[in-house]
């Protein structure tokens, strides 16, 4: 068994990383527009990003040239509701409506992600995720999007990488708003993020004009078994789903168990007791709104704590790593898919996977990114191995379609299948883009 005939081969991006036009056509400010200052490498921001807002036709033409079957994009909340709630910005709605129309005309399945980190600044000033009204704010935003796009959009994702939303933004402080909150506050925010997901999924399910296919997209890396023994596999599985004590915002089960199993992990109560906020029965019904696929963003395996003396367990002397410093572990696509499916029972969609590399345009005018081809080839072989083991797979979305703004790392890391000259905005399809085209055309049979 290999990849199914209806497998979605595609690529992904995020609004703040590509769109630019941060103050055009009525868009409001997000926390990334405000808090980049003094917190990002070279103090870079996404004000212009790669100007996708003005170059959308050119970019879709490149998607078509590569042969993408699907494209996952996120929607800028403040382009739709400049203040987060209240008056709708019709120019923003039209931008995404036109994007969807153009994708469909090009034969590309649109996959809409409601939230990829660009939280409205006006709502942040009202307490953001700490405010118990925050899930209602998210629902108000969701309604506008679903009512406008669901006659054409089938595939939906609610919240991208809640671990990064809460953990990176509010615990370890490496993403906007770059703060460090106490555990009690993190638990409250986590509840409100889960409620936001649930209310959004429920609204999509009950009000979409086309029958929707809905997912949730946490980070999903697993621990890799030391060997093939049943004991080693069980140890890796247990560690994969640990809530990790004070690092619970970064864990997998903290987010996924409530959504798919209808309860917090027991370990969370062991660590925090009555500090864990409870859901009412009505709230649990929302949080557990049935989903159609498990979307997961996977780049490397878990490696234990990074602050230990010596190497963490997913590294060794001379272990390969990408430009951003992420260790190369192709087997993680097999083990993550296996563990996630066995625990949550949903088809697996890799909603992000890819690598940062030192790309440049060579003297012949091309971008020869052989390492990205090798990386993706290795990871896809492990994903196919999961299919051969009977795990249902829904799709693979390469991160990213184009080079873009890499959050707090600025423009120093290139993940794209398409090279972008940040001075001129010229696009060049890399060798990996043409290689990926051949993979798509063969439905992965050439791997």
PDB file of C-alpha atoms in Angstrom, residues 1 334 337-339 341-342 346-348 383 385-393:
ATOM      1  CA  UNK A   1       0.000   0.000   0.000  1.00  0.00           C
ATOM      2  CA  UNK A 334       6.638   7.251  10.599  1.00  0.00           C
ATOM      3  CA  UNK A 337       1.932   9.134  12.351  1.00  0.00           C
ATOM      4  CA  UNK A 338       1.779   5.760  14.064  1.00  0.00           C
ATOM      5  CA  UNK A 339       1.501   7.082  17.604  1.00  0.00           C
ATOM      6  CA  UNK A 341      -3.285   7.503  14.740  1.00  0.00           C
ATOM      7  CA  UNK A 342      -3.222   4.784  17.387  1.00  0.00           C
ATOM      8  CA  UNK A 346      -7.957  10.099  12.725  1.00  0.00           C
ATOM      9  CA  UNK A 347      -6.330  10.140   9.269  1.00  0.00           C
ATOM     10  CA  UNK A 348      -3.011  11.959   9.402  1.00  0.00           C
ATOM     11  CA  UNK A 383       5.551   8.740   5.637  1.00  0.00           C
ATOM     12  CA  UNK A 385       6.111   3.500   5.405  1.00  0.00           C
ATOM     13  CA  UNK A 386       3.252   4.587   7.670  1.00  0.00           C
ATOM     14  CA  UNK A 387       0.799   4.035   4.805  1.00  0.00           C
ATOM     15  CA  UNK A 388       2.286   0.576   4.240  1.00  0.00           C
ATOM     16  CA  UNK A 389       1.543  -0.179   7.899  1.00  0.00           C
ATOM     17  CA  UNK A 390      -2.119   0.635   7.308  1.00  0.00           C
ATOM     18  CA  UNK A 391      -2.191   4.138   8.803  1.00  0.00           C
ATOM     19  CA  UNK A 392      -4.675   6.288   6.835  1.00  0.00           C
ATOM     20  CA  UNK A 393      -2.945   9.319   5.367  1.00  0.00           C
TER      21      UNK A 393
END
